[in-house]
Coordinates of C-alpha atoms in Angstrom, one line a residue:
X1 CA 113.2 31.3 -33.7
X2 CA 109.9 32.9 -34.8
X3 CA 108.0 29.9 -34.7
X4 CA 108.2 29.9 -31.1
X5 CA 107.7 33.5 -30.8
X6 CA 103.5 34.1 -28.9
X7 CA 101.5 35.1 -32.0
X8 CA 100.4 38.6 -30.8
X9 CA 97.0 38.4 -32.7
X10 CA 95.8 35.3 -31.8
X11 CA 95.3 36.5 -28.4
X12 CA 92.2 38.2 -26.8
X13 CA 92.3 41.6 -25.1
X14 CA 92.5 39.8 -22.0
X15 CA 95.2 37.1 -23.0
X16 CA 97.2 40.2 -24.1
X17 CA 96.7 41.9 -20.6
X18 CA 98.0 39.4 -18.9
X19 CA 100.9 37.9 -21.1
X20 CA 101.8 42.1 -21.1
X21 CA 101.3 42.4 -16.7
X22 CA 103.5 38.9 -16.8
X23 CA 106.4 41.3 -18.6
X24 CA 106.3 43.9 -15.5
X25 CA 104.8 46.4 -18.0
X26 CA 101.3 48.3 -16.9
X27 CA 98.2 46.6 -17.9
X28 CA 96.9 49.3 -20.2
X29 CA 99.7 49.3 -22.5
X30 CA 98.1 45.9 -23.9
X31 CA 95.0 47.7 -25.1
X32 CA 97.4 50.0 -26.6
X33 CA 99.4 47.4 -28.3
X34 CA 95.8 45.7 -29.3
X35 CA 94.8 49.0 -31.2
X36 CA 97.7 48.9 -33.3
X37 CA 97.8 45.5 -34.2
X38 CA 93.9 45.3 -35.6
X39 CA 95.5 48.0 -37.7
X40 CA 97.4 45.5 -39.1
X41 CA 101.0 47.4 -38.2
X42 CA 103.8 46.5 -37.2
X43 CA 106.0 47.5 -34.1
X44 CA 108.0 50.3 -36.0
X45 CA 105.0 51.8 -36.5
X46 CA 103.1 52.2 -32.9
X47 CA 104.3 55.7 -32.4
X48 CA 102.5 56.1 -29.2
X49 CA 104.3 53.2 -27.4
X50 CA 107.8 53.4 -25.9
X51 CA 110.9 52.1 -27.6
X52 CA 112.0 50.3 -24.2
X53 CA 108.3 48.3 -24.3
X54 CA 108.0 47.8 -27.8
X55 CA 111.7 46.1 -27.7
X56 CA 111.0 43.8 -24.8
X57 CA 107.7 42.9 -26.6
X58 CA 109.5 42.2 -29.9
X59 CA 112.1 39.8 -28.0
X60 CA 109.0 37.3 -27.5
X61 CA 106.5 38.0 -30.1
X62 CA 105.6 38.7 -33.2
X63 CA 103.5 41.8 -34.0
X64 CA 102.2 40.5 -37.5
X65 CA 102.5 36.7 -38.4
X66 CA 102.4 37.5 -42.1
X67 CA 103.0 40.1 -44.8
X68 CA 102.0 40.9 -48.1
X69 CA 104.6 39.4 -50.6
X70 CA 102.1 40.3 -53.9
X71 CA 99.1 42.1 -54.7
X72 CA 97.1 42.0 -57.5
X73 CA 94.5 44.3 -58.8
X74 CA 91.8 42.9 -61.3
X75 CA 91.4 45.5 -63.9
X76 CA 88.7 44.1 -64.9
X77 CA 86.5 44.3 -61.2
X78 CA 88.9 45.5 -58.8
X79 CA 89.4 42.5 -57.2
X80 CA 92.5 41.9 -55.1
X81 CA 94.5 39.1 -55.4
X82 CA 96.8 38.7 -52.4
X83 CA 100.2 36.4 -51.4
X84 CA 100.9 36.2 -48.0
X85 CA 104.3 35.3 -47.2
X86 CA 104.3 33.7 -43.1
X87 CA 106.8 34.4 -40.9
X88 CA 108.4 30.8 -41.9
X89 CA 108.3 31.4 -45.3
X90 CA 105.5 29.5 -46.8
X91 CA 102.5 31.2 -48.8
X92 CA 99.0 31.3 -48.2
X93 CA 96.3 33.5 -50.6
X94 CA 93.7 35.5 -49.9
X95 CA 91.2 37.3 -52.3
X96 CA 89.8 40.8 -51.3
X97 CA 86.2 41.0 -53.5
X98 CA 83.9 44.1 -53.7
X99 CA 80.0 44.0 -54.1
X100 CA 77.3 46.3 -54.1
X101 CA 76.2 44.8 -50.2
X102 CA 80.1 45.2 -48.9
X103 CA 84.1 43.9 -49.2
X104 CA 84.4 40.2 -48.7
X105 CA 87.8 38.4 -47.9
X106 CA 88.2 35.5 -48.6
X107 CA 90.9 33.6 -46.4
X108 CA 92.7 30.5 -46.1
X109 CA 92.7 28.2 -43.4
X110 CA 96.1 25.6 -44.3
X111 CA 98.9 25.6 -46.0
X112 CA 98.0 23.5 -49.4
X113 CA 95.3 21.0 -48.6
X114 CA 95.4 17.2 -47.8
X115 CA 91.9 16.9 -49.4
X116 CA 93.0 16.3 -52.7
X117 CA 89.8 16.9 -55.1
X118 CA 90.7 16.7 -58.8
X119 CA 89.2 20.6 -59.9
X120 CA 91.4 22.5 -56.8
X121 CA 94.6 24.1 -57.2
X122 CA 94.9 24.3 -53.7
X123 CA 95.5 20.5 -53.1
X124 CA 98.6 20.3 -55.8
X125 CA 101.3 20.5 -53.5
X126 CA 99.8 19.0 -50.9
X127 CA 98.9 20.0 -47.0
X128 CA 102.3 21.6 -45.4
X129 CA 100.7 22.6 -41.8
X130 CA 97.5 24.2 -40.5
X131 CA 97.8 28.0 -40.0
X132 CA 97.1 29.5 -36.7
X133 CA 94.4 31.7 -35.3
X134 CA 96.4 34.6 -35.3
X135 CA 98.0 34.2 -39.0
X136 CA 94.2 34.0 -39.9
X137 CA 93.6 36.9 -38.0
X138 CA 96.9 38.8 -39.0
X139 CA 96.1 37.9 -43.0
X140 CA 92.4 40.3 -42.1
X141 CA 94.1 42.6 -40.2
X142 CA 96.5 43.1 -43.1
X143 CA 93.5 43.3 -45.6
X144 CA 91.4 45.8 -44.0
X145 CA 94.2 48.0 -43.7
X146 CA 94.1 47.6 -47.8
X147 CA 90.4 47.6 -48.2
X148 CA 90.0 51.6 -46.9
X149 CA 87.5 53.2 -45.3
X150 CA 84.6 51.1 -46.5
X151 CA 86.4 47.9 -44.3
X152 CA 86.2 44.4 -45.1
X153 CA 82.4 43.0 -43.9
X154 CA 82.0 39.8 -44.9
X155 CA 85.1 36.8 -44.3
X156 CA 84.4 33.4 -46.7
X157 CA 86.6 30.7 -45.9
X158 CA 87.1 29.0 -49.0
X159 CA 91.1 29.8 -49.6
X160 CA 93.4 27.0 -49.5
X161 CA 92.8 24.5 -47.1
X162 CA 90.0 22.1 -45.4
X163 CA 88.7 24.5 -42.4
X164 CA 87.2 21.3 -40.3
X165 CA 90.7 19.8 -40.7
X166 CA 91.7 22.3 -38.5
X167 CA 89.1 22.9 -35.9
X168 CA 90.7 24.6 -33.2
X169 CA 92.5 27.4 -34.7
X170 CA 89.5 28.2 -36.9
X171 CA 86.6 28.4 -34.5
X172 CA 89.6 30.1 -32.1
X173 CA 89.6 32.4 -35.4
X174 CA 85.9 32.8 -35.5
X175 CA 85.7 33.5 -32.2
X176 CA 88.2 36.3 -32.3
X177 CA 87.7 38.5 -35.3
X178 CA 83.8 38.3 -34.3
X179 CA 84.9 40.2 -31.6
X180 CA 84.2 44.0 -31.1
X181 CA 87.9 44.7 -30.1
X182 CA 88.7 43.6 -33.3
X183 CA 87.0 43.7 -36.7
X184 CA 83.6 42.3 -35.6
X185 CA 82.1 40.8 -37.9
X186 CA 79.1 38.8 -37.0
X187 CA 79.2 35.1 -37.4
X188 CA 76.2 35.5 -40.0
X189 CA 78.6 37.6 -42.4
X190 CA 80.7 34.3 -42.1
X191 CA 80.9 31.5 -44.7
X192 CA 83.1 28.5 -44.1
X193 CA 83.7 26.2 -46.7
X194 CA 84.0 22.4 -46.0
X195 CA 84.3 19.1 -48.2
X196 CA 82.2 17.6 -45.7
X197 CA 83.9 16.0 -42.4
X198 CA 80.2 14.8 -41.0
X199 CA 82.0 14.6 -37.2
X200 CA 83.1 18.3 -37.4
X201 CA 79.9 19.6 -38.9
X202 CA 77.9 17.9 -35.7
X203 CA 80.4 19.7 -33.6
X204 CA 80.2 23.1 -35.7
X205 CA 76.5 23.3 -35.0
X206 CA 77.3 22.8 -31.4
X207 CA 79.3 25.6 -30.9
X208 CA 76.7 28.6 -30.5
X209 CA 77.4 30.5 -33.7
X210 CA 75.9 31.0 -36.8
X211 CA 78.3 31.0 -39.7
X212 CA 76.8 30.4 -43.1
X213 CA 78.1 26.3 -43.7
X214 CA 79.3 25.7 -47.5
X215 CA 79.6 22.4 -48.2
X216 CA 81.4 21.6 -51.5
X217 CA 79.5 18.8 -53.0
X218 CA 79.9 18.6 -56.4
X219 CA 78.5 15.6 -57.2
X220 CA 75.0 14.0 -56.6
X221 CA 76.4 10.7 -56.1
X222 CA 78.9 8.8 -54.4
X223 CA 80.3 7.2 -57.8
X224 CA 81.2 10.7 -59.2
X225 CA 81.9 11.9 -56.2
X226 CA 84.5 9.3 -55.5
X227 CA 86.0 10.3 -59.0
X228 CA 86.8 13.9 -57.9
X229 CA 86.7 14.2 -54.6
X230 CA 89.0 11.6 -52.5
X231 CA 86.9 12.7 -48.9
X232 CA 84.3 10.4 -50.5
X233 CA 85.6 7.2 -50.4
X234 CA 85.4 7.6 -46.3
X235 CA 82.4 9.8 -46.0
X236 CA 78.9 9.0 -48.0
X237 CA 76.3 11.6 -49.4
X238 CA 74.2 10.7 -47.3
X239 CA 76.2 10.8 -44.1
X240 CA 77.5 13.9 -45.5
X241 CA 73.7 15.4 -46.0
X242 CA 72.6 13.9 -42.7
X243 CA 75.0 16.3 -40.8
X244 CA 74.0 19.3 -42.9
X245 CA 70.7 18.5 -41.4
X246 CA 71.9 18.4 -38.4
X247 CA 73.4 21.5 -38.5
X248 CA 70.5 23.3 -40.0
X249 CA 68.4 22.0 -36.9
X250 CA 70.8 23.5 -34.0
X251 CA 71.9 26.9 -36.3
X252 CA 68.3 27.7 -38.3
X253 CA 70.9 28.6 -40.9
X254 CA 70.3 27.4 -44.3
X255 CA 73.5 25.5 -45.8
X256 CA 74.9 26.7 -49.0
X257 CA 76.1 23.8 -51.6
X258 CA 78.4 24.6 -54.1
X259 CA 78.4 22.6 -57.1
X260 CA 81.4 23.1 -59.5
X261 CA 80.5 22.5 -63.0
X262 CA 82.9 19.8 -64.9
X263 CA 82.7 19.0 -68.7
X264 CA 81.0 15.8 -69.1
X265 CA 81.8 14.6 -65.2
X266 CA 79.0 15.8 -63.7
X267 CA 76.9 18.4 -65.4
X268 CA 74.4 16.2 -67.1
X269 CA 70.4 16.9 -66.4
X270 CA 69.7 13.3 -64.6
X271 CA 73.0 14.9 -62.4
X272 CA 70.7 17.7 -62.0
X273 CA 67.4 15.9 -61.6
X274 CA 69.3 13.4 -59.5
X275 CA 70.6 16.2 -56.9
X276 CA 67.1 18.3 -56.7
X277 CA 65.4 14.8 -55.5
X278 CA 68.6 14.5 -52.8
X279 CA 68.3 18.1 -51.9
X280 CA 64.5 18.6 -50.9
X281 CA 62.6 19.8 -48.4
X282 CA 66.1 20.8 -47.2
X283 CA 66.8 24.7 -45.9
X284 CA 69.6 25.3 -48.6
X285 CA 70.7 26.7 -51.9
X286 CA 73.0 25.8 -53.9
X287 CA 75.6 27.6 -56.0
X288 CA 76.6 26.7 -59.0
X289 CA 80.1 27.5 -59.9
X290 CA 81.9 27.8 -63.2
X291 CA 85.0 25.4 -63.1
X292 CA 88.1 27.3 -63.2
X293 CA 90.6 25.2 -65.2
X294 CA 93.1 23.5 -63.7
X295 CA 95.2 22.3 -66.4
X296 CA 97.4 20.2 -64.3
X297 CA 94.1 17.8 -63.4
X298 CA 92.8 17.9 -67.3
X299 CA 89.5 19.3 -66.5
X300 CA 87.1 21.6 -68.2
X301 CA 84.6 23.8 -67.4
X302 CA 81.2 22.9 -68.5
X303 CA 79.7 25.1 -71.6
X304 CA 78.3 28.4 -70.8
X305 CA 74.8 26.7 -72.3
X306 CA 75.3 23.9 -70.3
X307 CA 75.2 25.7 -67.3
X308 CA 72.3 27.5 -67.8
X309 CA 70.3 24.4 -68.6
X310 CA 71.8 22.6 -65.4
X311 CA 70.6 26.1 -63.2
X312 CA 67.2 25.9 -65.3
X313 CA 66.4 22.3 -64.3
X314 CA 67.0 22.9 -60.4
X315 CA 65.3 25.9 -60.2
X316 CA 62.5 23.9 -62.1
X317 CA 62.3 21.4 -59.4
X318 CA 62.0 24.3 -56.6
X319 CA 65.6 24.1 -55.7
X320 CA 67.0 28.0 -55.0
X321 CA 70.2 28.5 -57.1
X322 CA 72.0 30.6 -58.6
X323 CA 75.9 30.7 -60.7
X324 CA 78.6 32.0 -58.7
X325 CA 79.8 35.3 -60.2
X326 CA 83.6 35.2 -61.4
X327 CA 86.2 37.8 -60.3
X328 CA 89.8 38.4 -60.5
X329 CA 89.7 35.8 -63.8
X330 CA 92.9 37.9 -65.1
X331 CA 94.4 37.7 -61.9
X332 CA 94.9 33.6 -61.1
X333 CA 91.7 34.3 -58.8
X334 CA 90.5 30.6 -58.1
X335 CA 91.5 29.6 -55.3
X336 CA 95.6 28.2 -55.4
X337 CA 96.5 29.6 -58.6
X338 CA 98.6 32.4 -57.5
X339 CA 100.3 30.4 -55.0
X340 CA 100.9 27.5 -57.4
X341 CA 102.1 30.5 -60.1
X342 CA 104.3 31.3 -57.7
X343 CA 105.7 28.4 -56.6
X344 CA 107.2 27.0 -60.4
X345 CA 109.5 30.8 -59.7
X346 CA 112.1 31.1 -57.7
X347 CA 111.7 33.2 -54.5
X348 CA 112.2 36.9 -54.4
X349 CA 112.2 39.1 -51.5
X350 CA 109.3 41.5 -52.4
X351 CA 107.2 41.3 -49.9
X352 CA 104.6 44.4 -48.8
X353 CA 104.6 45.0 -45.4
X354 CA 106.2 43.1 -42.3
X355 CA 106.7 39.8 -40.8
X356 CA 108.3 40.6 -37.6

């Protein structure tokens, strides 16, 4: 079964020495195999290694954990919506997005979410399991091999899925595609995006690395909060806000909060008002973002005037924002769209790529 096939890209370099030595096979063919997989290929296509190897390797592991089963291109800004079919059949998302400064990726971290907020078409179907360092690391393998020569830079993760709800594969994750023998990215080119678990954000900041912490807030008080967002009802603002502090002490790292806009929920000016006076004197910014309608949960987006008066009352009371730039908006680009799309179809075997 593949599911109990070794995940060859959630290992390190040295992992992969030894699991290769353990197969009676010469120690550098491991940094040979490594090569190929960062390229994000698969065994058929590591010309360099024998047939003899590659098949022994293939009996016990997978090469890539995922594949691409659709692509999208935004007409509109070139942004690339991608499906990622796992080598068990579920799907996962990921968006490739291109700025002036770089390519960010942004990945998932679950399949579904158990979180449940009321604006995310990730939580819809529910959490089905956590995904695995190496299908995290696969899905950017897969994606820089898309993005070209200019590489993917920056990883957000803000897909589907709670990161902190699955702390060891992610900071496993972290850990490896920071990593100069893979796509090293610096921990500071790394956004992960939490609904705030204050136990996990503690042990975040303890970990030594300085990813950029998102913290979906949405709300500037409990009551609303509660409304959208079921993670409230067992974890206060305040608690909440007490381990962004926290985490701001150990990292020096400013937290980002992002704030989705909702039609007559929580884009008032007291809301606005209400968060600046919970918000200062903190290191952070906070980014306000245009609700993509989810029209199984009823909810709007706020007015485009609406918004602006919302960012011009913050920034009025010395809190740094900005509005979060849409992409992809012809493409199902918020975050669980394309899956849930996809999952009211049946399935079709059109995947990109290989899942070993």
């Amino acid at each position: 079964m593949s599911e109990q096939k070794i995940q060859l890209t959630g290992l390190t370099p040295d992992a992969a020495t030894v699991w290769v030595k353990s197969l009676g096979e010469p120690g550098f063919r491991a940094k040979q195999l490594y090569g190929w997989l960062v390229k994000g290929v698969g065994f058929d296509e590591m010309k360099n290694l024998p047939g003899a190897f590659l098949t022994k390797v293939a009996e016990q592991a997978l090469a890539q954990p995922a594949a691409i089963l659709e692509r999208h291109v935004s007409k509109q800004d070139g942004t690339e919506k991608l499906l990622f079919v796992l080598h068990d059949g579920h799907t996962v998302e990921g968006v490739i997005m291109r700025y002036h400064h770089g390519i960010t990726l942004c990945l998932s971290t679950q399949v579904g979410c158990a979180m449940g907020c009321a604006f995310c078409a990730s939580t819809l179907q529910g959490k089905l399991r956590d995904l695995t360092a190496g299908e995290m690391a696969g899905m950017c393998y897969l994606a820089n091999r898309l993005a070209g020569p200019d590489r993917i830079s920056n990883i957000v993760l803000m897909g589907s899925g709670e990161p902190l709800d699955n702390y060891d594969q992610v900071t496993a994750f972290l850990r490896l595609i920071s990593s100069p023998d893979t796509l090293n990215i610096g921990a500071r080119h790394i956004s992960l995006s939490t609904c705030g678990l204050p136990q996990k954000i503690r042990a975040l900041a303890e970990e030594g690395m300085q990813v950029t912490l998102s913290l979906s807030l949405h709300a500037p008080n409990d009551e609303i909060r509660k409304q959208i967002m079921p993670i409230a009802r067992a974890h206060s603002i305040d608690d909440v806000l007490q381990a962004c502090r926290y985490y701001i002490e150990k990292t020096g790292r400013r937290v980002v909060f992002e704030y989705a806009l909702i039609d007559g929920i929580n884009d008032k000016l007291e809301h606005a008002r209400e968060l600046a006076s919970r918000l200062r004197r903190m290191q952070c910014h906070v980014n306000l973002i245009p609700l993509n309608d989810v029209k199984e949960r009823n909810l709007r987006a706020s007015p485009r005037a609406q918004v602006e008066r919302f960012l011009e009352t913050l920034t009025q009371l010395n809190i740094s924002t900005t509005v979060r730039r849409q992409l992809g908006n012809d493409i199902f680009g918020a975050c669980g769209q394309l899956r849930a799309q996809r999952l009211k179809t049946p399935y079709q075997d059109d995947k990109q790529g290989d899942a070993p």
